[in-house]
């Protein structure tokens, strides 16, 4: 299992680590020890993450500011009977680094780095911005 607090996520296509061309989910996160980390997910794991994100969006919430637990689950392929692993995701608590992540995103984050997950819209006041 891996607990993470998300900074951003991006889906792209590539031929990484000897795999054929396919979609990959790159996640930039803070681990429980406060270390900035990244990880790639593919296929069913990517779909599982997207489903969690979609579920929270439908509730009007973001995954930002929450601790997400990723855990490996063994599966059996219906096509050939072989086993494989997929990652399942769940929100387990509020994030302990949420304030620091928000500050990092505001001061240092660029969409060129990795696309931000959506957060609740910020309503700016004052000078017409």
Tab-separated table of C-alpha atoms in Angstrom:
chain	number	residue	atom	x	y	z
A	1	UNK	CA	0.000	0.000	0.000
A	2	UNK	CA	1.037	3.576	-0.572
A	3	UNK	CA	-0.532	6.646	1.007
A	4	UNK	CA	-0.208	9.840	-0.986
A	5	UNK	CA	-1.380	13.441	-1.024
A	6	UNK	CA	-1.797	14.601	-4.587
A	7	UNK	CA	-0.210	17.637	-6.149
A	8	UNK	CA	-1.127	16.884	-9.750
A	9	UNK	CA	-1.874	14.160	-12.257
A	10	UNK	CA	-1.585	13.836	-16.003
A	11	UNK	CA	-2.556	11.244	-18.584
A	12	UNK	CA	-0.192	10.825	-21.519
A	13	UNK	CA	0.757	8.199	-24.065
A	14	UNK	CA	4.110	6.560	-24.367
A	15	UNK	CA	6.206	3.442	-24.799
A	16	UNK	CA	7.763	3.282	-21.347
A	17	UNK	CA	9.785	0.444	-19.778
A	18	UNK	CA	9.405	-1.848	-22.774
A	19	UNK	CA	5.606	-1.651	-22.885
A	20	UNK	CA	3.844	-0.950	-26.182
A	21	UNK	CA	2.303	2.462	-26.841
A	22	UNK	CA	-0.442	3.024	-24.276
A	23	UNK	CA	-1.928	5.564	-21.886
A	24	UNK	CA	-0.140	6.263	-18.616
A	25	UNK	CA	-1.234	8.206	-15.542
A	26	UNK	CA	1.615	10.184	-13.964
A	27	UNK	CA	0.911	11.250	-10.383
A	28	UNK	CA	2.963	13.831	-8.478
A	29	UNK	CA	2.421	13.469	-4.733
A	30	UNK	CA	3.755	13.828	-1.206
A	31	UNK	CA	4.301	10.552	0.644
A	32	UNK	CA	3.623	10.046	4.393
A	33	UNK	CA	7.184	11.157	5.216
A	34	UNK	CA	6.743	14.452	3.352
A	35	UNK	CA	8.836	13.399	0.345
A	36	UNK	CA	7.906	14.714	-3.100
A	37	UNK	CA	7.405	11.639	-5.282
A	38	UNK	CA	5.978	10.513	-8.588
A	39	UNK	CA	4.610	7.264	-9.952
A	40	UNK	CA	3.161	5.923	-13.198
A	41	UNK	CA	0.024	3.794	-13.482
A	42	UNK	CA	-1.451	2.123	-16.561
A	43	UNK	CA	-4.502	0.217	-17.808
A	44	UNK	CA	-6.908	-0.870	-15.075
A	45	UNK	CA	-5.040	1.088	-12.382
A	46	UNK	CA	-5.405	4.271	-14.443
A	47	UNK	CA	-9.133	3.548	-14.840
A	48	UNK	CA	-9.513	2.926	-11.094
A	49	UNK	CA	-7.902	6.277	-10.257
A	50	UNK	CA	-10.056	8.069	-12.815
A	51	UNK	CA	-13.179	6.495	-11.322
A	52	UNK	CA	-12.255	7.729	-7.833
A	53	UNK	CA	-11.606	11.223	-9.222
A	54	UNK	CA	-14.911	11.179	-11.120
A	55	UNK	CA	-16.846	10.039	-8.048
A	56	UNK	CA	-15.475	12.920	-5.994
A	57	UNK	CA	-16.104	15.442	-8.793
A	58	UNK	CA	-19.752	14.342	-8.958
A	59	UNK	CA	-19.988	15.049	-5.212
A	60	UNK	CA	-18.530	18.522	-5.846
A	61	UNK	CA	-15.255	17.605	-4.130
A	62	UNK	CA	-11.643	17.352	-5.189
A	63	UNK	CA	-9.053	14.746	-4.280
A	64	UNK	CA	-6.739	17.597	-3.322
A	65	UNK	CA	-6.250	17.938	0.426
A	66	UNK	CA	-7.012	14.267	1.045
A	67	UNK	CA	-4.840	11.230	1.721
A	68	UNK	CA	-5.372	8.614	-0.972
A	69	UNK	CA	-4.365	5.020	-0.367
A	70	UNK	CA	-3.198	2.992	-3.352
A	71	UNK	CA	-3.036	-0.750	-2.855
A	72	UNK	CA	-2.214	-3.619	-5.180
A	73	UNK	CA	-4.838	-6.267	-5.819
A	74	UNK	CA	-4.241	-9.544	-7.613
A	75	UNK	CA	-6.601	-10.231	-10.504
A	76	UNK	CA	-7.164	-13.167	-12.838
A	77	UNK	CA	-7.449	-12.445	-16.546
A	78	UNK	CA	-10.591	-13.822	-18.128
A	79	UNK	CA	-8.915	-13.896	-21.527
A	80	UNK	CA	-6.011	-16.218	-20.714
A	81	UNK	CA	-6.364	-17.172	-17.053
A	82	UNK	CA	-3.074	-15.528	-16.071
A	83	UNK	CA	-2.780	-13.378	-12.977
A	84	UNK	CA	-1.923	-9.690	-12.961
A	85	UNK	CA	-1.997	-6.840	-10.470
A	86	UNK	CA	-4.036	-3.652	-10.525
A	87	UNK	CA	-3.977	-0.734	-8.122
A	88	UNK	CA	-7.158	0.252	-6.301
A	89	UNK	CA	-7.540	3.692	-4.741
A	90	UNK	CA	-9.512	5.019	-1.794
A	91	UNK	CA	-9.622	8.227	0.223
A	92	UNK	CA	-8.621	7.379	3.785
A	93	UNK	CA	-8.368	10.740	5.576
A	94	UNK	CA	-7.795	14.434	5.315
A	95	UNK	CA	-4.273	15.261	4.184
A	96	UNK	CA	-1.710	16.390	6.733
A	97	UNK	CA	0.308	18.290	4.093
A	98	UNK	CA	-2.665	20.043	2.447
A	99	UNK	CA	-1.537	23.550	3.430
A	100	UNK	CA	2.040	23.015	2.227
A	101	UNK	CA	0.798	21.487	-1.043
A	102	UNK	CA	-1.551	24.428	-1.623
A	103	UNK	CA	1.351	26.835	-1.042
A	104	UNK	CA	3.618	24.861	-3.392
A	105	UNK	CA	0.941	24.852	-6.095
A	106	UNK	CA	0.452	28.591	-5.739
A	107	UNK	CA	4.139	29.550	-5.730
A	108	UNK	CA	5.958	26.945	-7.818
A	109	UNK	CA	3.560	24.822	-9.781
A	110	UNK	CA	3.385	25.073	-13.566
A	111	UNK	CA	1.064	23.064	-15.842
A	112	UNK	CA	4.185	22.329	-17.892
A	113	UNK	CA	5.394	20.313	-14.877
A	114	UNK	CA	2.287	18.162	-14.621
A	115	UNK	CA	-1.353	19.117	-15.072
A	116	UNK	CA	-3.075	20.098	-11.854
A	117	UNK	CA	-6.022	18.167	-10.598
A	118	UNK	CA	-9.033	20.387	-10.487
A	119	UNK	CA	-9.816	22.103	-7.260
A	120	UNK	CA	-12.764	24.183	-6.225
A	121	UNK	CA	-12.808	27.428	-8.224
A	122	UNK	CA	-11.177	30.387	-6.522
A	123	UNK	CA	-13.243	33.558	-6.639
A	124	UNK	CA	-10.916	36.526	-6.752
A	125	UNK	CA	-12.102	39.915	-5.643
A	126	UNK	CA	-10.846	43.406	-6.047
A	127	UNK	CA	-9.063	44.468	-9.206
A	128	UNK	CA	-11.303	42.688	-11.712
A	129	UNK	CA	-9.323	39.450	-11.933
